[in-house]
PDB file of C-alpha atoms in Angstrom:
ATOM      1  CA  UNK I   1      -0.844  19.435  14.458  1.00 59.00           C
ATOM      2  CA  UNK I   2      -4.607  18.973  14.333  1.00 83.00           C
ATOM      3  CA  UNK I   3      -6.484  16.444  12.214  1.00 93.00           C
ATOM      4  CA  UNK I   4      -6.500  17.549   8.566  1.00 96.00           C
ATOM      5  CA  UNK I   5      -9.434  17.037   6.213  1.00 97.00           C
ATOM      6  CA  UNK I   6      -9.384  17.202   2.415  1.00 97.00           C
ATOM      7  CA  UNK I   7     -10.787  20.737   2.378  1.00 97.00           C
ATOM      8  CA  UNK I   8      -7.790  21.872   4.431  1.00 96.00           C
ATOM      9  CA  UNK I   9      -5.525  20.714   1.597  1.00 97.00           C
ATOM     10  CA  UNK I  10      -7.760  21.570  -1.361  1.00 97.00           C
ATOM     11  CA  UNK I  11      -4.919  23.116  -3.372  1.00 96.00           C
ATOM     12  CA  UNK I  12      -3.081  19.776  -3.312  1.00 96.00           C
ATOM     13  CA  UNK I  13      -5.432  17.774  -5.506  1.00 97.00           C
ATOM     14  CA  UNK I  14      -5.927  17.330  -9.242  1.00 97.00           C
ATOM     15  CA  UNK I  15      -9.028  16.075 -11.111  1.00 95.00           C
ATOM     16  CA  UNK I  16      -9.414  12.452 -12.182  1.00 96.00           C
ATOM     17  CA  UNK I  17     -11.529  10.565 -14.671  1.00 92.00           C
ATOM     18  CA  UNK I  18     -13.650   8.800 -12.050  1.00 95.00           C
ATOM     19  CA  UNK I  19     -15.855  10.716  -9.607  1.00 95.00           C
ATOM     20  CA  UNK I  20     -14.823  10.593  -5.970  1.00 97.00           C
ATOM     21  CA  UNK I  21     -17.001   9.991  -2.925  1.00 98.00           C
ATOM     22  CA  UNK I  22     -16.599  10.330   0.828  1.00 98.00           C
ATOM     23  CA  UNK I  23     -17.664   7.928   3.574  1.00 98.00           C
ATOM     24  CA  UNK I  24     -17.825   9.179   7.160  1.00 98.00           C
ATOM     25  CA  UNK I  25     -16.345   6.373   9.271  1.00 98.00           C
ATOM     26  CA  UNK I  26     -16.357   8.286  12.537  1.00 96.00           C
ATOM     27  CA  UNK I  27     -12.735   9.212  13.210  1.00 96.00           C
ATOM     28  CA  UNK I  28     -11.925   9.603   9.519  1.00 98.00           C
ATOM     29  CA  UNK I  29     -13.606  10.605   6.287  1.00 98.00           C
ATOM     30  CA  UNK I  30     -12.529   8.019   3.716  1.00 98.00           C
ATOM     31  CA  UNK I  31     -12.320   9.041   0.068  1.00 98.00           C
ATOM     32  CA  UNK I  32     -13.017   6.466  -2.630  1.00 98.00           C
ATOM     33  CA  UNK I  33     -13.994   5.782  -6.232  1.00 98.00           C
ATOM     34  CA  UNK I  34     -16.343   3.083  -7.471  1.00 98.00           C
ATOM     35  CA  UNK I  35     -16.937   1.376 -10.820  1.00 98.00           C
ATOM     36  CA  UNK I  36     -18.869  -1.604 -12.181  1.00 98.00           C
ATOM     37  CA  UNK I  37     -22.423  -2.860 -11.904  1.00 97.00           C
ATOM     38  CA  UNK I  38     -24.027  -2.879  -8.449  1.00 97.00           C
ATOM     39  CA  UNK I  39     -24.985  -6.559  -8.658  1.00 97.00           C
ATOM     40  CA  UNK I  40     -21.488  -7.764  -9.622  1.00 98.00           C
ATOM     41  CA  UNK I  41     -19.219  -9.374  -6.991  1.00 98.00           C
ATOM     42  CA  UNK I  42     -17.590  -6.757  -4.757  1.00 98.00           C
ATOM     43  CA  UNK I  43     -13.847  -6.061  -4.883  1.00 98.00           C
ATOM     44  CA  UNK I  44     -12.025  -3.681  -2.542  1.00 99.00           C
ATOM     45  CA  UNK I  45      -8.680  -2.244  -3.737  1.00 98.00           C
ATOM     46  CA  UNK I  46      -6.252  -1.061  -1.044  1.00 98.00           C
ATOM     47  CA  UNK I  47      -3.307   1.108  -2.188  1.00 98.00           C
ATOM     48  CA  UNK I  48       0.219   0.955  -0.851  1.00 98.00           C
ATOM     49  CA  UNK I  49       2.209   3.540   1.032  1.00 97.00           C
ATOM     50  CA  UNK I  50       2.222   6.961  -0.674  1.00 97.00           C
ATOM     51  CA  UNK I  51      -0.407   5.809  -3.197  1.00 97.00           C
ATOM     52  CA  UNK I  52      -3.861   7.341  -3.534  1.00 98.00           C
ATOM     53  CA  UNK I  53      -6.885   5.491  -4.941  1.00 98.00           C
ATOM     54  CA  UNK I  54      -6.141   6.792  -8.440  1.00 98.00           C
ATOM     55  CA  UNK I  55      -3.059   4.589  -8.615  1.00 98.00           C
ATOM     56  CA  UNK I  56      -5.634   1.936  -9.547  1.00 98.00           C
ATOM     57  CA  UNK I  57      -7.211   3.970 -12.357  1.00 97.00           C
ATOM     58  CA  UNK I  58      -5.504   1.865 -15.083  1.00 96.00           C
ATOM     59  CA  UNK I  59      -7.330  -1.265 -13.840  1.00 98.00           C
ATOM     60  CA  UNK I  60     -10.710   0.125 -12.758  1.00 97.00           C
ATOM     61  CA  UNK I  61     -12.328  -0.231 -16.181  1.00 96.00           C
ATOM     62  CA  UNK I  62     -10.870  -3.734 -16.564  1.00 98.00           C
ATOM     63  CA  UNK I  63     -12.208  -4.843 -13.198  1.00 98.00           C
ATOM     64  CA  UNK I  64     -15.550  -3.120 -13.797  1.00 98.00           C
ATOM     65  CA  UNK I  65     -16.342  -5.784 -16.415  1.00 97.00           C
ATOM     66  CA  UNK I  66     -16.441  -8.403 -13.648  1.00 98.00           C
ATOM     67  CA  UNK I  67     -16.805  -6.638 -10.286  1.00 98.00           C
ATOM     68  CA  UNK I  68     -18.369  -3.790  -8.397  1.00 98.00           C
ATOM     69  CA  UNK I  69     -14.956  -2.349  -7.537  1.00 98.00           C
ATOM     70  CA  UNK I  70     -14.102   0.140  -4.786  1.00 98.00           C
ATOM     71  CA  UNK I  71     -10.705   1.893  -4.609  1.00 98.00           C
ATOM     72  CA  UNK I  72      -9.979   3.831  -1.410  1.00 98.00           C
ATOM     73  CA  UNK I  73      -7.628   6.414   0.053  1.00 98.00           C
ATOM     74  CA  UNK I  74      -6.366   5.152   3.399  1.00 98.00           C
ATOM     75  CA  UNK I  75      -6.194   7.575   6.308  1.00 98.00           C
ATOM     76  CA  UNK I  76      -3.148   9.792   5.847  1.00 98.00           C
ATOM     77  CA  UNK I  77      -3.262   9.479   2.058  1.00 98.00           C
ATOM     78  CA  UNK I  78      -5.170  11.158  -0.741  1.00 98.00           C
ATOM     79  CA  UNK I  79      -8.329  13.003   0.225  1.00 98.00           C
ATOM     80  CA  UNK I  80      -8.940  10.912   3.341  1.00 98.00           C
ATOM     81  CA  UNK I  81      -8.426  12.380   6.809  1.00 98.00           C
ATOM     82  CA  UNK I  82      -4.875  12.837   8.108  1.00 98.00           C
ATOM     83  CA  UNK I  83      -4.733  11.730  11.770  1.00 98.00           C
ATOM     84  CA  UNK I  84      -1.438  12.665  13.486  1.00 97.00           C
ATOM     85  CA  UNK I  85      -0.249  10.065  15.967  1.00 97.00           C
ATOM     86  CA  UNK I  86      -2.873   7.534  14.844  1.00 97.00           C
ATOM     87  CA  UNK I  87      -1.188   5.607  12.016  1.00 98.00           C
ATOM     88  CA  UNK I  88      -1.212   1.911  12.925  1.00 98.00           C
ATOM     89  CA  UNK I  89      -2.116  -1.185  10.945  1.00 98.00           C
ATOM     90  CA  UNK I  90      -4.875  -1.930  13.430  1.00 98.00           C
ATOM     91  CA  UNK I  91      -6.459   1.512  12.956  1.00 98.00           C
ATOM     92  CA  UNK I  92      -6.126   1.313   9.172  1.00 98.00           C
ATOM     93  CA  UNK I  93      -7.566  -2.192   9.127  1.00 98.00           C
ATOM     94  CA  UNK I  94     -10.529  -1.229  11.277  1.00 98.00           C
ATOM     95  CA  UNK I  95     -11.205   1.735   8.967  1.00 98.00           C
ATOM     96  CA  UNK I  96     -11.621  -0.786   6.168  1.00 98.00           C
ATOM     97  CA  UNK I  97     -13.885  -3.001   8.262  1.00 98.00           C
ATOM     98  CA  UNK I  98     -16.197   0.000   8.780  1.00 98.00           C
ATOM     99  CA  UNK I  99     -15.964   0.911   5.093  1.00 98.00           C
ATOM    100  CA  UNK I 100     -17.086  -2.598   4.111  1.00 98.00           C
ATOM    101  CA  UNK I 101     -20.003  -2.346   6.537  1.00 98.00           C
ATOM    102  CA  UNK I 102     -21.147   1.153   5.603  1.00 98.00           C
ATOM    103  CA  UNK I 103     -20.353   1.418   1.888  1.00 98.00           C
ATOM    104  CA  UNK I 104     -19.936  -2.031   0.319  1.00 98.00           C
ATOM    105  CA  UNK I 105     -22.545  -3.608   2.562  1.00 98.00           C
ATOM    106  CA  UNK I 106     -21.875  -7.246   1.633  1.00 98.00           C
ATOM    107  CA  UNK I 107     -19.058  -9.808   1.515  1.00 98.00           C
ATOM    108  CA  UNK I 108     -16.163  -8.682  -0.670  1.00 98.00           C
ATOM    109  CA  UNK I 109     -12.891  -9.777  -2.159  1.00 98.00           C
ATOM    110  CA  UNK I 110      -9.946  -7.567  -1.185  1.00 98.00           C
ATOM    111  CA  UNK I 111      -6.754  -6.846  -3.120  1.00 98.00           C
ATOM    112  CA  UNK I 112      -3.990  -4.745  -1.602  1.00 98.00           C
ATOM    113  CA  UNK I 113      -0.631  -3.615  -2.903  1.00 98.00           C
ATOM    114  CA  UNK I 114       2.568  -3.296  -0.846  1.00 98.00           C
ATOM    115  CA  UNK I 115       1.588  -2.095   2.649  1.00 98.00           C
ATOM    116  CA  UNK I 116      -1.971  -2.348   1.321  1.00 98.00           C
ATOM    117  CA  UNK I 117      -1.147  -6.027   0.824  1.00 98.00           C
ATOM    118  CA  UNK I 118      -0.246  -6.234   4.506  1.00 98.00           C
ATOM    119  CA  UNK I 119      -3.651  -4.693   5.227  1.00 98.00           C
ATOM    120  CA  UNK I 120      -5.224  -7.285   2.919  1.00 98.00           C
ATOM    121  CA  UNK I 121      -3.575  -9.904   5.134  1.00 98.00           C
ATOM    122  CA  UNK I 122      -4.910  -8.101   8.219  1.00 98.00           C
ATOM    123  CA  UNK I 123      -8.444  -8.188   6.807  1.00 98.00           C
ATOM    124  CA  UNK I 124      -8.133 -11.845   5.865  1.00 98.00           C
ATOM    125  CA  UNK I 125      -7.382 -12.568   9.533  1.00 98.00           C
ATOM    126  CA  UNK I 126      -9.254  -9.947  11.559  1.00 98.00           C
ATOM    127  CA  UNK I 127     -12.241  -8.678   9.542  1.00 98.00           C
ATOM    128  CA  UNK I 128     -15.693  -9.625  10.783  1.00 98.00           C
ATOM    129  CA  UNK I 129     -16.651 -13.228  10.002  1.00 97.00           C
ATOM    130  CA  UNK I 130     -18.041 -13.430   6.482  1.00 97.00           C
ATOM    131  CA  UNK I 131     -16.856  -9.963   5.378  1.00 98.00           C
ATOM    132  CA  UNK I 132     -13.945 -11.196   3.235  1.00 98.00           C
ATOM    133  CA  UNK I 133     -14.351 -13.849   0.536  1.00 98.00           C
ATOM    134  CA  UNK I 134     -10.716 -14.018  -0.561  1.00 98.00           C
ATOM    135  CA  UNK I 135      -7.608 -11.842  -0.331  1.00 98.00           C
ATOM    136  CA  UNK I 136      -4.957 -10.781  -2.838  1.00 98.00           C
ATOM    137  CA  UNK I 137      -1.556  -9.740  -1.490  1.00 98.00           C
ATOM    138  CA  UNK I 138       0.262  -7.886  -4.304  1.00 98.00           C
ATOM    139  CA  UNK I 139       4.014  -7.907  -3.485  1.00 98.00           C
ATOM    140  CA  UNK I 140       3.443  -7.172   0.224  1.00 98.00           C
ATOM    141  CA  UNK I 141       6.330  -6.405   2.632  1.00 98.00           C
ATOM    142  CA  UNK I 142       5.372  -9.221   4.991  1.00 98.00           C
ATOM    143  CA  UNK I 143       7.896  -9.353   7.848  1.00 98.00           C
ATOM    144  CA  UNK I 144      10.155  -6.893   5.974  1.00 98.00           C
ATOM    145  CA  UNK I 145       7.983  -3.962   7.120  1.00 98.00           C
ATOM    146  CA  UNK I 146       8.612  -4.833  10.775  1.00 98.00           C
ATOM    147  CA  UNK I 147      11.466  -3.593  12.953  1.00 97.00           C
ATOM    148  CA  UNK I 148      11.885  -7.019  14.569  1.00 96.00           C
ATOM    149  CA  UNK I 149      10.522  -9.600  12.130  1.00 97.00           C
ATOM    150  CA  UNK I 150      10.079 -13.299  12.805  1.00 96.00           C
ATOM    151  CA  UNK I 151      12.284 -14.081   9.816  1.00 96.00           C
ATOM    152  CA  UNK I 152      14.380 -12.366   7.158  1.00 95.00           C
ATOM    153  CA  UNK I 153      15.476  -8.737   6.853  1.00 95.00           C
ATOM    154  CA  UNK I 154      13.793  -5.977   8.835  1.00 96.00           C
ATOM    155  CA  UNK I 155      12.584  -2.641   7.517  1.00 97.00           C
ATOM    156  CA  UNK I 156      16.015  -1.199   8.329  1.00 95.00           C
ATOM    157  CA  UNK I 157      17.525  -3.587   5.767  1.00 94.00           C
ATOM    158  CA  UNK I 158      14.824  -2.789   3.222  1.00 94.00           C
ATOM    159  CA  UNK I 159      13.023   0.445   2.388  1.00 95.00           C
ATOM    160  CA  UNK I 160      13.480   1.908   5.853  1.00 96.00           C
ATOM    161  CA  UNK I 161      16.260   4.345   4.867  1.00 96.00           C
ATOM    162  CA  UNK I 162      14.032   5.819   2.132  1.00 96.00           C
ATOM    163  CA  UNK I 163      11.141   6.251   4.561  1.00 97.00           C
ATOM    164  CA  UNK I 164      13.466   7.759   7.159  1.00 97.00           C
ATOM    165  CA  UNK I 165      14.676  10.318   4.622  1.00 97.00           C
ATOM    166  CA  UNK I 166      11.130  11.225   3.578  1.00 97.00           C
ATOM    167  CA  UNK I 167      10.163  11.775   7.188  1.00 98.00           C
ATOM    168  CA  UNK I 168      13.318  13.732   8.054  1.00 98.00           C
ATOM    169  CA  UNK I 169      13.155  16.178   5.141  1.00 98.00           C
ATOM    170  CA  UNK I 170       9.380  16.478   4.639  1.00 98.00           C
ATOM    171  CA  UNK I 171       8.177  16.186   8.242  1.00 97.00           C
ATOM    172  CA  UNK I 172       4.897  15.109   9.779  1.00 97.00           C
ATOM    173  CA  UNK I 173       2.028  16.544   7.699  1.00 97.00           C
ATOM    174  CA  UNK I 174       4.618  18.225   5.412  1.00 97.00           C
ATOM    175  CA  UNK I 175       5.648  20.495   8.305  1.00 97.00           C
ATOM    176  CA  UNK I 176       9.184  20.752   6.857  1.00 97.00           C
ATOM    177  CA  UNK I 177       8.581  20.205   3.150  1.00 97.00           C
ATOM    178  CA  UNK I 178      12.200  20.527   2.007  1.00 97.00           C
ATOM    179  CA  UNK I 179      11.878  18.573  -1.236  1.00 97.00           C
ATOM    180  CA  UNK I 180      15.038  20.007  -2.756  1.00 95.00           C
ATOM    181  CA  UNK I 181      16.975  19.233   0.422  1.00 96.00           C
ATOM    182  CA  UNK I 182      15.684  15.677   0.331  1.00 96.00           C
ATOM    183  CA  UNK I 183      16.886  15.180  -3.227  1.00 94.00           C
ATOM    184  CA  UNK I 184      20.326  16.576  -2.382  1.00 94.00           C
ATOM    185  CA  UNK I 185      20.646  14.424   0.737  1.00 95.00           C
ATOM    186  CA  UNK I 186      19.622  11.032  -0.613  1.00 94.00           C
ATOM    187  CA  UNK I 187      23.022  10.095  -2.100  1.00 94.00           C
ATOM    188  CA  UNK I 188      24.522  10.458   1.377  1.00 93.00           C
ATOM    189  CA  UNK I 189      21.657   8.949   3.357  1.00 93.00           C
ATOM    190  CA  UNK I 190      20.745   5.859   1.327  1.00 93.00           C
ATOM    191  CA  UNK I 191      22.679   2.646   0.722  1.00 88.00           C
ATOM    192  CA  UNK I 192      24.065   2.597  -2.792  1.00 86.00           C
ATOM    193  CA  UNK I 193      21.846  -0.280  -3.924  1.00 83.00           C
ATOM    194  CA  UNK I 194      18.691   1.529  -2.836  1.00 86.00           C
ATOM    195  CA  UNK I 195      19.785   4.766  -4.460  1.00 85.00           C
ATOM    196  CA  UNK I 196      20.362   3.054  -7.792  1.00 80.00           C
ATOM    197  CA  UNK I 197      16.718   1.993  -7.875  1.00 68.00           C
ATOM    198  CA  UNK I 198      15.291   5.487  -7.370  1.00 70.00           C
ATOM    199  CA  UNK I 199      14.688   8.172  -9.996  1.00 55.00           C
ATOM    200  CA  UNK I 200      14.699  11.928  -9.677  1.00 47.00           C
ATOM    201  CA  UNK I 201      16.824  11.833  -6.539  1.00 44.00           C
ATOM    202  CA  UNK I 202      20.381  12.609  -7.590  1.00 44.00           C
ATOM    203  CA  UNK I 203      22.032  15.630  -6.028  1.00 42.00           C
ATOM    204  CA  UNK I 204      23.034  17.014  -9.423  1.00 44.00           C
ATOM    205  CA  UNK I 205      19.418  16.720 -10.592  1.00 47.00           C
ATOM    206  CA  UNK I 206      18.298  18.832  -7.646  1.00 44.00           C
ATOM    207  CA  UNK I 207      20.752  21.556  -8.705  1.00 47.00           C
ATOM    208  CA  UNK I 208      20.136  21.485 -12.460  1.00 47.00           C
ATOM    209  CA  UNK I 209      16.350  21.138 -12.162  1.00 56.00           C
ATOM    210  CA  UNK I 210      15.474  22.938  -8.912  1.00 50.00           C
ATOM    211  CA  UNK I 211      11.944  23.747 -10.015  1.00 57.00           C
ATOM    212  CA  UNK I 212      10.865  20.110 -10.110  1.00 80.00           C
ATOM    213  CA  UNK I 213       8.527  19.479  -7.218  1.00 92.00           C
ATOM    214  CA  UNK I 214       7.363  16.298  -5.535  1.00 96.00           C
ATOM    215  CA  UNK I 215       5.224  13.859  -7.530  1.00 96.00           C
ATOM    216  CA  UNK I 216       1.472  14.083  -7.073  1.00 97.00           C
ATOM    217  CA  UNK I 217       1.206  10.901  -5.012  1.00 97.00           C
ATOM    218  CA  UNK I 218       3.651  12.271  -2.411  1.00 97.00           C
ATOM    219  CA  UNK I 219       1.856  15.611  -2.323  1.00 97.00           C
ATOM    220  CA  UNK I 220      -1.241  13.733  -1.187  1.00 98.00           C
ATOM    221  CA  UNK I 221       0.622  11.698   1.447  1.00 98.00           C
ATOM    222  CA  UNK I 222       1.332  12.429   5.110  1.00 98.00           C
ATOM    223  CA  UNK I 223       5.057  11.655   5.659  1.00 98.00           C
ATOM    224  CA  UNK I 224       4.261  10.682   9.228  1.00 98.00           C
ATOM    225  CA  UNK I 225       3.304   7.333   7.657  1.00 98.00           C
ATOM    226  CA  UNK I 226       6.968   6.834   6.747  1.00 98.00           C
ATOM    227  CA  UNK I 227       8.138   7.764  10.221  1.00 98.00           C
ATOM    228  CA  UNK I 228       5.622   5.367  11.766  1.00 98.00           C
ATOM    229  CA  UNK I 229       7.027   2.440   9.791  1.00 98.00           C
ATOM    230  CA  UNK I 230      10.645   3.281  10.625  1.00 97.00           C
ATOM    231  CA  UNK I 231       9.941   3.740  14.346  1.00 97.00           C
ATOM    232  CA  UNK I 232       7.843   0.579  14.466  1.00 97.00           C
ATOM    233  CA  UNK I 233       4.723   2.333  15.741  1.00 98.00           C
ATOM    234  CA  UNK I 234       2.830   1.448  12.528  1.00 98.00           C
ATOM    235  CA  UNK I 235       3.269  -2.283  13.134  1.00 97.00           C
ATOM    236  CA  UNK I 236       3.276  -2.253  16.961  1.00 94.00           C
ATOM    237  CA  UNK I 237       0.765  -4.668  18.431  1.00 90.00           C
ATOM    238  CA  UNK I 238       0.273  -6.336  15.050  1.00 94.00           C
ATOM    239  CA  UNK I 239       2.799  -9.153  14.824  1.00 96.00           C
ATOM    240  CA  UNK I 240       2.640 -10.358  11.230  1.00 98.00           C
ATOM    241  CA  UNK I 241       3.425 -13.980  12.017  1.00 98.00           C
ATOM    242  CA  UNK I 242       0.355 -13.985  14.256  1.00 98.00           C
ATOM    243  CA  UNK I 243      -1.738 -12.277  11.564  1.00 98.00           C
ATOM    244  CA  UNK I 244      -0.800 -14.870   8.962  1.00 98.00           C
ATOM    245  CA  UNK I 245      -1.455 -17.759  11.350  1.00 98.00           C
ATOM    246  CA  UNK I 246      -5.067 -16.546  11.692  1.00 98.00           C
ATOM    247  CA  UNK I 247      -5.983 -16.093   8.020  1.00 98.00           C
ATOM    248  CA  UNK I 248      -9.492 -17.410   7.358  1.00 98.00           C
ATOM    249  CA  UNK I 249      -9.896 -17.090   3.569  1.00 98.00           C
ATOM    250  CA  UNK I 250      -8.082 -18.212   0.393  1.00 98.00           C
ATOM    251  CA  UNK I 251      -5.092 -16.088  -0.585  1.00 98.00           C
ATOM    252  CA  UNK I 252      -3.403 -15.059  -3.833  1.00 98.00           C
ATOM    253  CA  UNK I 253       0.181 -13.927  -3.192  1.00 98.00           C
ATOM    254  CA  UNK I 254       2.211 -12.312  -5.975  1.00 98.00           C
ATOM    255  CA  UNK I 255       5.937 -11.917  -5.349  1.00 98.00           C
ATOM    256  CA  UNK I 256       7.816  -9.499  -7.581  1.00 98.00           C
ATOM    257  CA  UNK I 257      11.406  -8.341  -8.117  1.00 96.00           C
ATOM    258  CA  UNK I 258      13.707  -9.064  -5.180  1.00 96.00           C
ATOM    259  CA  UNK I 259      17.406  -9.332  -4.510  1.00 93.00           C
ATOM    260  CA  UNK I 260      19.365  -9.562  -1.279  1.00 90.00           C
ATOM    261  CA  UNK I 261      22.896  -8.183  -1.307  1.00 89.00           C
ATOM    262  CA  UNK I 262      25.257 -10.919  -0.145  1.00 86.00           C
ATOM    263  CA  UNK I 263      27.676  -8.476   1.489  1.00 85.00           C
ATOM    264  CA  UNK I 264      25.257  -6.267   3.415  1.00 86.00           C
ATOM    265  CA  UNK I 265      21.995  -8.192   3.698  1.00 86.00           C
ATOM    266  CA  UNK I 266      20.246  -5.223   2.054  1.00 92.00           C
ATOM    267  CA  UNK I 267      16.921  -6.271   0.527  1.00 95.00           C
ATOM    268  CA  UNK I 268      16.098  -4.720  -2.824  1.00 94.00           C
ATOM    269  CA  UNK I 269      12.419  -5.411  -3.264  1.00 95.00           C
ATOM    270  CA  UNK I 270       9.415  -5.747  -0.990  1.00 97.00           C
ATOM    271  CA  UNK I 271       9.827  -9.204   0.507  1.00 97.00           C
ATOM    272  CA  UNK I 272      12.623 -11.773   0.573  1.00 97.00           C
ATOM    273  CA  UNK I 273      12.139 -15.354  -0.599  1.00 97.00           C
ATOM    274  CA  UNK I 274      12.443 -16.721   2.942  1.00 97.00           C
ATOM    275  CA  UNK I 275       9.708 -14.327   4.085  1.00 98.00           C
ATOM    276  CA  UNK I 276       7.314 -15.203   1.269  1.00 98.00           C
ATOM    277  CA  UNK I 277       7.881 -18.896   1.968  1.00 98.00           C
ATOM    278  CA  UNK I 278       7.214 -18.435   5.691  1.00 98.00           C
ATOM    279  CA  UNK I 279       4.012 -16.502   4.935  1.00 98.00           C
ATOM    280  CA  UNK I 280       2.784 -19.365   2.759  1.00 98.00           C
ATOM    281  CA  UNK I 281       3.577 -21.910   5.474  1.00 98.00           C
ATOM    282  CA  UNK I 282       1.661 -19.980   8.124  1.00 98.00           C
ATOM    283  CA  UNK I 283      -1.407 -19.447   5.943  1.00 98.00           C
ATOM    284  CA  UNK I 284      -1.521 -23.091   4.874  1.00 98.00           C
ATOM    285  CA  UNK I 285      -1.083 -24.199   8.500  1.00 98.00           C
ATOM    286  CA  UNK I 286      -4.160 -22.088   9.262  1.00 98.00           C
ATOM    287  CA  UNK I 287      -6.073 -24.281   6.808  1.00 98.00           C
ATOM    288  CA  UNK I 288      -6.287 -21.844   3.888  1.00 98.00           C
ATOM    289  CA  UNK I 289      -5.081 -22.397   0.296  1.00 98.00           C
ATOM    290  CA  UNK I 290      -2.388 -20.090  -1.085  1.00 98.00           C
ATOM    291  CA  UNK I 291      -1.933 -19.471  -4.799  1.00 98.00           C
ATOM    292  CA  UNK I 292       1.621 -18.184  -5.182  1.00 98.00           C
ATOM    293  CA  UNK I 293       2.972 -16.411  -8.277  1.00 98.00           C
ATOM    294  CA  UNK I 294       6.722 -15.790  -8.346  1.00 98.00           C
ATOM    295  CA  UNK I 295       7.269 -12.894 -10.764  1.00 98.00           C
ATOM    296  CA  UNK I 296      10.892 -11.766 -10.395  1.00 97.00           C
ATOM    297  CA  UNK I 297      10.672  -9.845 -13.662  1.00 97.00           C
ATOM    298  CA  UNK I 298       7.760  -7.713 -12.388  1.00 97.00           C
ATOM    299  CA  UNK I 299       8.322  -4.294 -10.763  1.00 96.00           C
ATOM    300  CA  UNK I 300       6.789  -3.635  -7.357  1.00 97.00           C
ATOM    301  CA  UNK I 301       3.404  -2.479  -8.702  1.00 97.00           C
ATOM    302  CA  UNK I 302       1.886  -4.899 -11.204  1.00 98.00           C
ATOM    303  CA  UNK I 303      -1.405  -3.004 -11.324  1.00 98.00           C
ATOM    304  CA  UNK I 304       0.400   0.112 -12.579  1.00 97.00           C
ATOM    305  CA  UNK I 305       3.048  -1.549 -14.756  1.00 97.00           C
ATOM    306  CA  UNK I 306       0.893  -4.197 -16.446  1.00 98.00           C
ATOM    307  CA  UNK I 307      -2.764  -3.502 -15.615  1.00 98.00           C
ATOM    308  CA  UNK I 308      -4.114  -6.071 -18.080  1.00 98.00           C
ATOM    309  CA  UNK I 309      -2.038  -8.852 -16.559  1.00 98.00           C
ATOM    310  CA  UNK I 310      -2.938  -7.779 -13.037  1.00 98.00           C
ATOM    311  CA  UNK I 311      -6.679  -7.653 -13.758  1.00 98.00           C
ATOM    312  CA  UNK I 312      -6.537 -10.998 -15.553  1.00 98.00           C
ATOM    313  CA  UNK I 313      -4.545 -12.635 -12.715  1.00 98.00           C
ATOM    314  CA  UNK I 314      -6.952 -11.467 -10.022  1.00 98.00           C
ATOM    315  CA  UNK I 315     -10.120 -12.180 -12.037  1.00 98.00           C
ATOM    316  CA  UNK I 316      -9.052 -15.699 -13.015  1.00 98.00           C
ATOM    317  CA  UNK I 317      -8.108 -16.475  -9.412  1.00 98.00           C
ATOM    318  CA  UNK I 318     -11.494 -15.290  -8.136  1.00 98.00           C
ATOM    319  CA  UNK I 319     -13.263 -17.422 -10.746  1.00 97.00           C
ATOM    320  CA  UNK I 320     -11.149 -20.430  -9.720  1.00 97.00           C
ATOM    321  CA  UNK I 321     -12.504 -20.183  -6.163  1.00 95.00           C
ATOM    322  CA  UNK I 322     -16.036 -20.737  -7.417  1.00 82.00           C
TER     323      UNK I 322
END
């Protein structure tokens, strides 16, 4: 399939409170929203897998009191360009480097959620010198998003089965799009512990409520992303232990709900305790301070679940650096 731009998928989108803008980065057109005063410190928000920029809408106004805040759609998500065969952490990270150069135009703090948190780590190691002032990793799947991690469970013992199902039933660029089939199949294709944590996926729900379609965030998401994580092509050439050993800025790491099944090794959550601890060790060995918040009561997305707490946590940490 050819590269897909937002206008090719115009029927997919819905309006939002904040205006949206487009930056031409060369290979991709990156969609974004911006809030706050131009002379305030810059903050870049990087969404997780299957999340568009508007997942940050609950915190934009809160951050706008303190920052000039930019929330983006990564390639393959939202209104940004879909690039078949080109989803890698290195490509996504370099998109953000160009975005900082062309749109933000000055040093910035970066805060990423989930796989966006992995990209926040990538930027804190590999962005141009002076581009990043500090990095927030919000419940990132460090090591657990790899097929052969340096420590702890791999993606196959974490969210990999969910991503594999998305890719199987929806297809690259929604080329299959069998949402009802996906919902019917999940009870057979997911480990029981993973299935218990999902909503709207039971086979009986697919039969009794067949008209229910995919949520808006998935409609705006290229399922090839999911396949790239499961196959390992997303993380190929980007060993996360190496990334963390080269971090050059202070880090705030929030670690949310997690549980590892004693019988199967199945990780329920984004990152296991041993993986969060190893990440901290590597960053500190690189000479950078790590502020670590263990929040086992917090769901995966703090910025969506408790936006006031998330904005306060990030803002107070940034002020502490000064």
